[in-house]
Amino acid sequence: MAEPTEASVRAEVRIWLEANFDPQLGLVEWRNKLIESGWGVPSWPKDWFGRELPMALEMVVEEEMQRIGAVGVAKTGIRRLAAATLLVHGTDDQKRRFLRRSLTGEDTWCQLFSEPGSGSDLAGATSRAEFKGNRWVINGQKVWTTSAHHADYGLLLARTNWDVPKHQGLTYFVLDIHQPGVEVRPLRQMNGHASFNQVFFTDAEVPPENLVGDIGKGWAVATTTLMHERRGADGIRTWGIASDREGRVYDEERAEIATVMEPYKWYPQRAGRVDLVIERARAAGKASDPVVRQEIAKLLCMSKPAEWTARRARAAQMQGRPQGPEGSLGKLISSHVARAAARVHTLISGADAMLSGEDSPMNGLVAEILVSVPAGSIAGGTDEIQRNIISERVLGMPKEPRTDNDRPFRDVPKNLVT
Ligand SMILES: Cc1cc2nc3c(=O)[nH]c(=O)nc-3n(C[C@H](O)[C@H](O)[C@H](O)COP(=O)(O)OP(=O)(O)OC[C@H]3O[C@@H](n4cnc5c(N)ncnc54)[C@H](O)[C@@H]3O)c2cc1C
């Protein structure tokens, strides 16, 4: 069979979409059809809803879908990380049970990694999983769990062995959130949104078939999740944009964005809204102010190369080349750009940047930028942790001294009784 080309893929997907996309279909019904055809996730394996197309051709499919306004599969949020992780480490049974429903949007996910005592030091997690009878029993606490209040399942990293060094005693599970042993308590952030939660486990249960990878090998599985999370950090500006077209499929997609995607609605502001800077300078009558112009120029000189670096990383990925240093730099650059953008917004709006409400700059959006930007340099690994990764893994500099990597985790000092 001939290798697919841009022209052949474009022609084939166009014919299929024109014959099959109907805005009056229900969202899940349409997504099931799309998944069956292999056009929903064309770069995925043929056995798992894909066509094994190179990433570059996936873009062609997306362009064709946008051309006629066809709704795509559900790919945003933590479900994206769940799917990427299960594709690599999941059993066939897990892929069968979870992948399709995650793509249709019927199941939603959260990431149960960070704990009060272990965020950057994720491998120091102390939530425990013990095998009792025929189930894993989970006790402990997670925090900063985005979307846990909407989630059906959680990607859980828990300690199964306290007598080996910390990275070797962790195991990765899929946990059903809807059970009596799981309590989800929302937290409110300084930007007014409540995206995060505390999650408490009291004898929560996980069946053995929901163990992902091997017992004690959870760190390797978690690394796959984190790699995808950091790689996606520059793509958060466009999350959750609803179409204004008419039809049942769009109505149901809008409802999905208003509920499941609600925790992410401030994510574009977290990236600094560089796109608004020139418009804001004009609206505030500062477009000819030499100081403002100078600062806008500096910001664009930083954000444009960051965008090109992200594109270079994507191009390498599309050509099947291994991720180079640009992948590791992307997340760090994006938080520098966001901070610089917040400074420029403040310079333009002055003290008004702190106001919210109807008569404030952009109806409170500028204030939301200021209080949302700090999240970017914390989520998915802080700036300091990214610098450590770059210095150790990209530049090959000496490793940060550690005192806890080569002794049983039980003996490592920590703020809890084990
Ligand atoms: C928007 C957002 C969404 C999030 N969503 C989730 C989620 O869905 N699921 C989840 O599990 N977690 C989530 N988190 C949590 C996030 O992963 C952690 O906040 C992050 O890893 C940092 O951990 P911490 O908050 O415990 O800070 P700490 O680890 O306590 O760090 C405190 C400070 O010390 C510095 N530091 C720590 N260790 C080092 C070191 N070795 N070298 C130099 N400096 C160091 C850090 O850089 C930081 O400045 C989210 C966070 C945010 C902001």
Short mmCIF file of C-alpha atoms and ligand atoms in Angstrom, two decimals:
data_model
loop_
_atom_site.label_atom_id
_atom_site.label_comp_id
_atom_site.label_asym_id
_atom_site.label_seq_id
_atom_site.Cartn_x
_atom_site.Cartn_y
_atom_site.Cartn_z
CA MET A 1 0.00 0.00 0.00
CA ALA A 2 1.27 3.50 -0.90
CA GLU A 3 2.59 5.68 1.95
CA PRO A 4 0.01 8.31 2.95
CA THR A 5 0.87 11.81 1.75
CA GLU A 6 -0.56 15.18 2.72
CA ALA A 7 -2.69 15.21 -0.45
CA SER A 8 -3.99 11.64 -0.03
CA VAL A 9 -4.85 12.15 3.65
CA ARG A 10 -6.53 15.48 2.96
CA ALA A 11 -8.64 13.99 0.18
CA GLU A 12 -9.61 10.89 2.18
CA VAL A 13 -10.55 12.70 5.40
CA ARG A 14 -12.44 15.39 3.47
CA ILE A 15 -14.62 12.79 1.73
CA TRP A 16 -15.23 10.96 5.01
CA LEU A 17 -16.11 14.10 6.95
CA GLU A 18 -18.46 15.39 4.25
CA ALA A 19 -20.27 12.05 4.23
CA ASN A 20 -20.43 11.60 8.00
CA PHE A 21 -20.35 14.85 9.98
CA ASP A 22 -23.81 15.96 10.98
CA PRO A 23 -24.21 18.81 13.50
CA GLN A 24 -27.52 17.26 14.63
CA LEU A 25 -25.80 14.16 16.03
CA GLY A 26 -25.30 13.85 19.78
CA LEU A 27 -21.75 14.63 20.92
CA VAL A 28 -20.95 11.10 22.13
CA GLU A 29 -22.63 9.53 19.10
CA TRP A 30 -20.54 11.70 16.73
CA ARG A 31 -17.32 11.10 18.65
CA ASN A 32 -17.89 7.32 18.59
CA LYS A 33 -18.27 7.50 14.83
CA LEU A 34 -15.11 9.58 14.53
CA ILE A 35 -13.17 7.20 16.79
CA GLU A 36 -14.35 4.15 14.80
CA SER A 37 -13.12 5.77 11.57
CA GLY A 38 -9.59 6.29 12.94
CA TRP A 39 -9.76 10.02 12.11
CA GLY A 40 -10.29 11.07 15.75
CA VAL A 41 -6.72 10.27 16.79
CA PRO A 42 -4.99 9.46 13.49
CA SER A 43 -1.49 9.21 14.96
CA TRP A 44 -2.52 6.52 17.48
CA PRO A 45 -1.93 2.81 16.80
CA LYS A 46 -4.33 1.09 14.40
CA ASP A 47 -5.37 -1.34 17.16
CA TRP A 48 -6.38 1.59 19.36
CA PHE A 49 -8.59 3.90 17.31
CA GLY A 50 -5.83 5.40 15.16
CA ARG A 51 -4.24 5.11 11.72
CA GLU A 52 -0.57 5.31 12.72
CA LEU A 53 -0.15 8.49 10.68
CA PRO A 54 2.88 10.70 11.36
CA MET A 55 2.07 13.67 13.64
CA ALA A 56 2.59 16.06 10.70
CA LEU A 57 -0.38 14.49 8.92
CA GLU A 58 -2.51 14.72 12.06
CA MET A 59 -2.37 18.49 11.54
CA VAL A 60 -3.82 18.03 8.04
CA VAL A 61 -6.75 16.10 9.54
CA GLU A 62 -7.28 18.88 12.11
CA GLU A 63 -7.29 21.51 9.36
CA GLU A 64 -9.95 19.58 7.46
CA MET A 65 -12.08 19.23 10.59
CA GLN A 66 -11.81 22.95 11.29
CA ARG A 67 -12.68 23.74 7.67
CA ILE A 68 -16.18 22.28 8.08
CA GLY A 69 -16.49 22.93 11.81
CA ALA A 70 -16.44 19.24 12.80
CA VAL A 71 -16.10 18.69 16.55
CA GLY A 72 -13.05 16.63 17.57
CA VAL A 73 -12.61 13.91 20.18
CA ALA A 74 -12.21 14.99 23.82
CA LYS A 75 -8.48 15.56 24.18
CA THR A 76 -8.11 18.37 26.67
CA GLY A 77 -7.48 18.28 30.42
CA ILE A 78 -6.02 15.40 32.38
CA ARG A 79 -7.74 12.85 30.12
CA ARG A 80 -5.04 13.70 27.56
CA LEU A 81 -2.38 12.64 30.09
CA ALA A 82 -4.36 9.53 31.07
CA ALA A 83 -4.66 8.41 27.46
CA ALA A 84 -0.97 9.08 26.69
CA THR A 85 0.09 7.13 29.80
CA LEU A 86 -2.25 4.17 29.26
CA LEU A 87 -1.25 3.88 25.60
CA VAL A 88 2.34 3.28 26.72
CA HIS A 89 1.94 1.40 30.02
CA GLY A 90 -1.66 0.13 30.14
CA THR A 91 -2.78 -3.48 29.61
CA ASP A 92 -5.05 -4.26 26.66
CA ASP A 93 -7.91 -4.59 29.13
CA GLN A 94 -7.20 -1.10 30.53
CA LYS A 95 -6.97 0.39 27.03
CA ARG A 96 -10.28 -1.26 26.15
CA ARG A 97 -12.01 0.01 29.28
CA PHE A 98 -10.64 3.55 29.40
CA LEU A 99 -9.41 4.91 26.05
CA ARG A 100 -12.64 5.08 24.08
CA ARG A 101 -14.70 6.63 26.90
CA SER A 102 -11.95 9.16 27.51
CA LEU A 103 -12.02 10.17 23.81
CA THR A 104 -15.81 10.44 23.75
CA GLY A 105 -15.67 12.63 26.86
CA GLU A 106 -17.87 10.23 28.85
CA ASP A 107 -15.13 9.78 31.47
CA THR A 108 -13.13 12.60 32.96
CA TRP A 109 -9.86 12.33 34.84
CA CYS A 110 -7.66 13.96 37.44
CA GLN A 111 -4.00 13.57 38.41
CA LEU A 112 -3.47 12.42 42.00
CA PHE A 113 0.27 13.07 42.32
CA SER A 114 1.10 16.08 44.57
CA GLU A 115 0.76 15.81 48.34
CA PRO A 116 1.12 18.37 51.14
CA GLY A 117 4.68 17.15 51.78
CA SER A 118 5.69 16.22 48.24
CA GLY A 119 5.14 18.42 45.21
CA SER A 120 8.55 19.05 43.68
CA ASP A 121 9.78 15.98 45.52
CA LEU A 122 7.04 13.87 44.00
CA ALA A 123 8.91 10.62 44.61
CA GLY A 124 8.54 11.33 48.33
CA ALA A 125 4.77 10.58 48.17
CA THR A 126 3.44 8.98 51.35
CA SER A 127 -0.13 8.06 50.38
CA ARG A 128 -0.03 4.30 50.83
CA ALA A 129 -1.49 1.36 48.92
CA GLU A 130 -1.63 -2.03 50.66
CA PHE A 131 -2.86 -5.26 49.11
CA LYS A 132 -5.52 -6.71 51.42
CA GLY A 133 -7.70 -9.67 50.46
CA ASN A 134 -8.29 -9.15 46.76
CA ARG A 135 -7.94 -5.33 46.53
CA TRP A 136 -5.51 -2.50 46.97
CA VAL A 137 -6.51 -0.32 49.93
CA ILE A 138 -5.50 3.35 49.75
CA ASN A 139 -4.98 5.76 52.65
CA GLY A 140 -3.50 9.26 52.60
CA GLN A 141 -4.00 12.71 51.07
CA LYS A 142 -3.38 14.49 47.80
CA VAL A 143 -3.58 18.23 47.10
CA TRP A 144 -3.73 20.71 44.18
CA THR A 145 -5.76 18.07 42.31
CA THR A 146 -7.16 19.99 39.35
CA SER A 147 -10.68 18.89 38.34
CA ALA A 148 -11.06 16.17 41.02
CA HIS A 149 -14.56 17.57 41.64
CA HIS A 150 -15.54 16.69 38.04
CA ALA A 151 -13.47 13.54 37.68
CA ASP A 152 -14.59 9.94 37.31
CA TYR A 153 -11.07 8.49 37.60
CA GLY A 154 -7.75 9.55 39.07
CA LEU A 155 -4.17 8.73 38.05
CA LEU A 156 -2.82 7.77 41.45
CA LEU A 157 0.79 7.51 42.56
CA ALA A 158 0.99 5.68 45.91
CA ARG A 159 3.63 4.02 48.06
CA THR A 160 3.56 0.23 48.13
CA ASN A 161 6.99 -0.41 49.63
CA TRP A 162 8.66 1.62 52.41
CA ASP A 163 11.78 -0.54 52.64
CA VAL A 164 13.42 0.43 49.34
CA PRO A 165 14.75 3.82 48.11
CA LYS A 166 11.92 6.26 47.44
CA HIS A 167 11.71 5.99 43.64
CA GLN A 168 11.48 2.17 43.82
CA GLY A 169 8.58 1.92 46.26
CA LEU A 170 5.89 3.69 44.22
CA THR A 171 3.08 2.11 42.22
CA TYR A 172 0.68 3.69 39.72
CA PHE A 173 -3.07 3.00 39.77
CA VAL A 174 -6.31 4.09 38.15
CA LEU A 175 -8.62 4.99 41.03
CA ASP A 176 -12.40 5.30 40.77
CA ILE A 177 -13.22 8.66 42.39
CA HIS A 178 -16.90 7.79 42.97
CA GLN A 179 -16.56 5.62 46.06
CA PRO A 180 -17.11 6.18 49.79
CA GLY A 181 -13.37 6.10 50.66
CA VAL A 182 -12.64 9.20 48.54
CA GLU A 183 -13.45 12.70 49.79
CA VAL A 184 -12.91 15.69 47.49
CA ARG A 185 -12.72 19.17 49.07
CA PRO A 186 -12.40 22.21 46.77
CA LEU A 187 -9.78 24.94 47.36
CA ARG A 188 -10.24 28.55 46.25
CA GLN A 189 -7.36 30.34 44.52
CA MET A 190 -6.36 34.00 44.69
CA ASN A 191 -7.85 34.58 41.21
CA GLY A 192 -11.28 33.56 42.54
CA HIS A 193 -11.52 30.27 40.65
CA ALA A 194 -11.69 26.90 42.39
CA SER A 195 -9.88 24.52 40.04
CA PHE A 196 -8.04 22.54 42.69
CA ASN A 197 -9.05 20.19 45.45
CA GLN A 198 -7.74 18.33 48.42
CA VAL A 199 -8.46 14.62 48.07
CA PHE A 200 -8.56 12.37 51.13
CA PHE A 201 -8.42 8.56 50.97
CA THR A 202 -9.80 6.50 53.86
CA ASP A 203 -9.65 2.82 52.96
CA ALA A 204 -10.41 3.68 49.33
CA GLU A 205 -10.23 0.63 47.08
CA VAL A 206 -8.57 -0.18 43.77
CA PRO A 207 -9.13 -3.55 42.06
CA PRO A 208 -5.93 -5.34 40.92
CA GLU A 209 -6.87 -4.88 37.25
CA ASN A 210 -6.41 -1.10 37.73
CA LEU A 211 -2.71 -1.35 38.56
CA VAL A 212 -0.76 0.35 35.72
CA GLY A 213 2.68 -1.14 34.98
CA ASP A 214 4.36 -3.28 37.62
CA ILE A 215 4.27 -3.02 41.40
CA GLY A 216 7.11 -0.70 42.48
CA LYS A 217 7.59 0.69 38.95
CA GLY A 218 5.18 3.59 39.33
CA TRP A 219 7.89 6.22 38.97
CA ALA A 220 8.58 5.23 35.34
CA VAL A 221 4.83 5.41 34.57
CA ALA A 222 4.53 8.81 36.32
CA THR A 223 7.48 10.09 34.26
CA THR A 224 5.48 9.40 31.07
CA THR A 225 2.53 11.41 32.47
CA LEU A 226 4.81 14.31 33.49
CA MET A 227 6.62 14.34 30.15
CA HIS A 228 3.29 14.81 28.36
CA GLU A 229 2.16 17.42 30.89
CA ARG A 230 5.29 19.55 30.42
CA ARG A 231 5.25 19.15 26.66
CA GLY A 232 1.67 20.47 26.60
CA ALA A 233 2.42 23.49 28.80
CA ASP A 234 2.70 25.88 25.84
CA GLY A 235 -0.60 24.69 24.34
CA ILE A 236 -2.89 25.91 27.10
CA ARG A 237 -3.77 29.26 25.57
CA THR A 238 -6.54 27.88 23.39
CA TRP A 239 -8.26 25.47 25.79
CA GLY A 240 -11.99 25.48 26.07
CA ILE A 241 -13.00 27.82 23.25
CA ALA A 242 -16.64 27.14 22.39
CA SER A 243 -17.93 27.25 18.84
CA ASP A 244 -20.88 29.58 18.20
CA ARG A 245 -22.34 27.35 15.47
CA GLU A 246 -25.84 25.91 15.65
CA GLY A 247 -26.65 22.22 16.08
CA ARG A 248 -27.01 19.57 18.76
CA VAL A 249 -23.36 18.53 18.64
CA TYR A 250 -22.26 22.14 19.29
CA ASP A 251 -24.85 22.62 22.08
CA GLU A 252 -23.51 19.53 23.84
CA GLU A 253 -19.89 20.60 23.31
CA ARG A 254 -20.68 24.03 24.78
CA ALA A 255 -22.25 22.31 27.81
CA GLU A 256 -19.10 20.18 28.19
CA ILE A 257 -16.87 23.27 28.05
CA ALA A 258 -19.04 25.05 30.61
CA THR A 259 -18.76 22.18 33.11
CA VAL A 260 -15.77 19.89 32.59
CA MET A 261 -13.57 22.61 31.11
CA GLU A 262 -14.65 25.23 33.65
CA PRO A 263 -11.57 24.71 35.88
CA TYR A 264 -9.37 25.70 32.92
CA LYS A 265 -11.11 28.88 31.82
CA TRP A 266 -8.44 31.10 33.40
CA TYR A 267 -5.57 29.14 31.75
CA PRO A 268 -5.17 31.59 28.84
CA GLN A 269 -4.68 34.38 31.45
CA ARG A 270 -2.10 32.23 33.24
CA ALA A 271 -0.03 32.36 30.02
CA GLY A 272 0.05 36.20 30.26
CA ARG A 273 -2.15 37.11 27.24
CA VAL A 274 0.68 38.47 25.10
CA ASP A 275 -1.93 38.61 22.31
CA LEU A 276 -3.76 41.46 24.11
CA VAL A 277 -0.80 43.72 24.83
CA ILE A 278 -0.86 45.92 21.69
CA GLU A 279 -4.67 46.19 21.73
CA ARG A 280 -4.51 47.25 25.40
CA ALA A 281 -1.79 49.83 24.74
CA ARG A 282 -3.94 51.39 22.01
CA ALA A 283 -7.11 51.33 24.14
CA ALA A 284 -5.32 52.96 27.08
CA GLY A 285 -3.79 55.66 24.82
CA LYS A 286 -0.27 54.41 25.55
CA ALA A 287 0.66 53.11 22.09
CA SER A 288 3.00 56.04 21.42
CA ASP A 289 4.51 56.16 24.92
CA PRO A 290 8.22 55.38 24.30
CA VAL A 291 8.64 53.45 27.58
CA VAL A 292 5.58 51.28 26.91
CA ARG A 293 6.69 50.70 23.29
CA GLN A 294 10.14 49.66 24.51
CA GLU A 295 8.68 47.15 27.00
CA ILE A 296 6.25 45.71 24.41
CA ALA A 297 9.18 45.27 22.03
CA LYS A 298 11.19 43.47 24.74
CA LEU A 299 8.22 41.19 25.48
CA LEU A 300 7.71 40.29 21.83
CA CYS A 301 11.46 39.67 21.43
CA MET A 302 11.11 37.07 24.19
CA SER A 303 7.77 35.56 23.24
CA LYS A 304 8.39 35.15 19.50
CA PRO A 305 11.54 33.00 19.88
CA ALA A 306 9.69 31.01 22.58
CA GLU A 307 6.93 30.34 20.07
CA TRP A 308 9.47 29.32 17.41
CA THR A 309 11.24 27.06 19.89
CA ALA A 310 7.91 25.38 20.70
CA ARG A 311 7.27 24.98 16.97
CA ARG A 312 10.75 23.47 16.52
CA ALA A 313 9.96 20.96 19.30
CA ARG A 314 6.66 20.10 17.61
CA ALA A 315 8.31 19.76 14.20
CA ALA A 316 10.89 17.35 15.68
CA GLN A 317 8.09 15.35 17.29
CA MET A 318 6.19 15.24 14.00
CA GLN A 319 9.23 13.91 12.18
CA GLY A 320 9.59 11.20 14.82
CA ARG A 321 12.88 12.66 16.14
CA PRO A 322 13.62 12.37 19.87
CA GLN A 323 12.82 15.41 21.99
CA GLY A 324 15.82 17.77 22.10
CA PRO A 325 16.68 20.54 24.56
CA GLU A 326 13.91 22.74 23.15
CA GLY A 327 11.35 20.42 24.79
CA SER A 328 12.87 20.92 28.24
CA LEU A 329 13.22 24.65 27.73
CA GLY A 330 9.64 25.20 26.57
CA LYS A 331 7.94 25.12 29.94
CA LEU A 332 10.54 27.36 31.58
CA ILE A 333 10.39 29.90 28.74
CA SER A 334 6.59 30.01 28.88
CA SER A 335 6.61 31.08 32.54
CA HIS A 336 9.23 33.80 31.80
CA VAL A 337 7.06 35.10 28.97
CA ALA A 338 3.94 35.06 31.17
CA ARG A 339 5.66 37.09 33.91
CA ALA A 340 7.01 39.60 31.39
CA ALA A 341 3.54 39.97 29.86
CA ALA A 342 1.98 40.59 33.28
CA ARG A 343 4.58 43.36 33.88
CA VAL A 344 3.72 45.01 30.55
CA HIS A 345 -0.02 44.81 31.28
CA THR A 346 0.64 46.56 34.60
CA LEU A 347 2.73 49.23 32.91
CA ILE A 348 -0.08 49.91 30.44
CA SER A 349 -2.97 49.90 32.93
CA GLY A 350 -1.17 51.30 35.98
CA ALA A 351 -3.01 50.91 39.29
CA ASP A 352 -6.23 50.13 37.36
CA ALA A 353 -4.69 46.72 36.61
CA MET A 354 -5.70 45.73 40.13
CA LEU A 355 -9.39 46.47 39.58
CA SER A 356 -12.09 43.95 38.82
CA GLY A 357 -15.68 44.61 37.73
CA GLU A 358 -17.35 46.23 34.76
CA ASP A 359 -15.42 49.54 34.73
CA SER A 360 -12.00 47.88 35.16
CA PRO A 361 -9.57 47.19 32.27
CA MET A 362 -11.15 44.50 30.09
CA ASN A 363 -13.81 43.76 32.66
CA GLY A 364 -11.31 42.44 35.20
CA LEU A 365 -9.32 40.37 32.71
CA VAL A 366 -6.10 42.33 33.30
CA ALA A 367 -6.40 41.79 37.06
CA GLU A 368 -7.01 38.09 36.39
CA ILE A 369 -3.80 37.95 34.34
CA LEU A 370 -1.78 39.41 37.24
CA VAL A 371 -3.05 36.89 39.79
CA SER A 372 -3.04 33.87 37.46
CA VAL A 373 0.47 34.15 35.99
CA PRO A 374 2.30 32.76 39.07
CA ALA A 375 0.57 29.38 38.54
CA GLY A 376 2.53 28.74 35.34
CA SER A 377 5.86 28.64 37.14
CA ILE A 378 4.52 26.11 39.69
CA ALA A 379 2.17 23.72 37.86
CA GLY A 380 3.66 20.56 36.35
CA GLY A 381 7.07 21.22 37.97
CA THR A 382 8.35 24.59 39.21
CA ASP A 383 10.83 26.81 37.37
CA GLU A 384 13.56 25.73 39.80
CA ILE A 385 12.85 22.06 39.08
CA GLN A 386 12.91 22.75 35.31
CA ARG A 387 16.30 24.43 35.78
CA ASN A 388 17.57 21.37 37.66
CA ILE A 389 16.35 19.11 34.83
CA ILE A 390 17.97 21.31 32.17
CA SER A 391 21.28 21.52 34.04
CA GLU A 392 21.46 17.80 34.83
CA ARG A 393 19.90 16.16 31.77
CA VAL A 394 20.52 18.66 28.97
CA LEU A 395 23.80 20.34 30.00
CA GLY A 396 25.21 17.28 31.83
CA MET A 397 26.16 19.28 34.93
CA PRO A 398 26.75 17.52 38.28
CA LYS A 399 23.61 16.26 39.99
CA GLU A 400 22.07 18.11 42.89
CA PRO A 401 23.38 16.48 46.12
CA ARG A 402 20.75 14.08 47.55
CA THR A 403 20.72 12.33 50.88
CA ASP A 404 17.56 10.29 50.42
CA ASN A 405 17.97 8.34 47.18
CA ASP A 406 19.95 5.33 48.35
CA ARG A 407 18.38 4.33 51.65
CA PRO A 408 15.03 2.79 52.54
CA PHE A 409 12.30 5.41 52.32
CA ARG A 410 11.18 4.39 55.82
CA ASP A 411 14.46 5.85 57.20
CA VAL A 412 14.23 9.16 55.31
CA PRO A 413 13.22 12.01 57.68
CA LYS A 414 9.70 13.21 56.88
CA ASN A 415 6.91 15.01 58.65
CA LEU A 416 4.72 11.97 59.29
CA VAL A 417 4.83 8.77 61.33
CA THR A 418 5.42 5.69 59.18
C1 LIG B 1 -2.29 25.48 38.22
C2 LIG B 1 -1.81 24.26 38.95
C3 LIG B 1 -2.38 23.01 38.69
C4 LIG B 1 -1.93 21.88 39.39
N1 LIG B 1 -2.57 20.70 39.14
C5 LIG B 1 -2.15 19.58 39.78
C6 LIG B 1 -2.84 18.33 39.56
O1 LIG B 1 -3.83 18.27 38.83
N2 LIG B 1 -2.39 17.24 40.20
C7 LIG B 1 -1.31 17.27 41.02
O2 LIG B 1 -0.93 16.21 41.52
N3 LIG B 1 -0.66 18.44 41.29
C8 LIG B 1 -1.07 19.59 40.69
N4 LIG B 1 -0.43 20.79 40.96
C9 LIG B 1 0.63 20.83 41.95
C10 LIG B 1 2.03 21.09 41.36
O3 LIG B 1 2.48 20.00 40.62
C11 LIG B 1 2.94 21.41 42.55
O4 LIG B 1 2.45 22.61 43.13
C12 LIG B 1 4.38 21.61 42.12
O5 LIG B 1 4.95 20.41 41.70
C13 LIG B 1 5.23 22.22 43.26
O6 LIG B 1 5.08 21.50 44.43
P1 LIG B 1 4.74 22.23 45.81
O7 LIG B 1 3.59 23.13 45.57
O8 LIG B 1 4.62 21.17 46.85
O9 LIG B 1 6.00 23.15 46.12
P2 LIG B 1 7.33 22.72 46.84
O10 LIG B 1 7.83 21.46 46.23
O11 LIG B 1 7.12 22.72 48.31
O12 LIG B 1 8.30 23.89 46.44
C14 LIG B 1 8.37 25.13 47.15
C15 LIG B 1 9.49 25.97 46.55
O13 LIG B 1 10.76 25.29 46.73
C16 LIG B 1 11.43 25.14 45.48
N5 LIG B 1 12.12 23.85 45.42
C17 LIG B 1 11.65 22.64 45.82
N6 LIG B 1 12.56 21.68 45.58
C18 LIG B 1 13.64 22.29 45.01
C19 LIG B 1 14.91 21.83 44.54
N7 LIG B 1 15.23 20.54 44.59
N8 LIG B 1 15.75 22.75 44.01
C20 LIG B 1 15.44 24.06 43.96
N9 LIG B 1 14.24 24.56 44.41
C21 LIG B 1 13.37 23.69 44.92
C22 LIG B 1 10.29 25.14 44.44
O14 LIG B 1 10.77 25.52 43.17
C23 LIG B 1 9.33 26.16 45.04
O15 LIG B 1 9.74 27.47 44.70
C24 LIG B 1 -0.87 21.97 40.33
C25 LIG B 1 -0.30 23.22 40.60
C26 LIG B 1 -0.77 24.36 39.96
C27 LIG B 1 -0.16 25.69 40.30
#
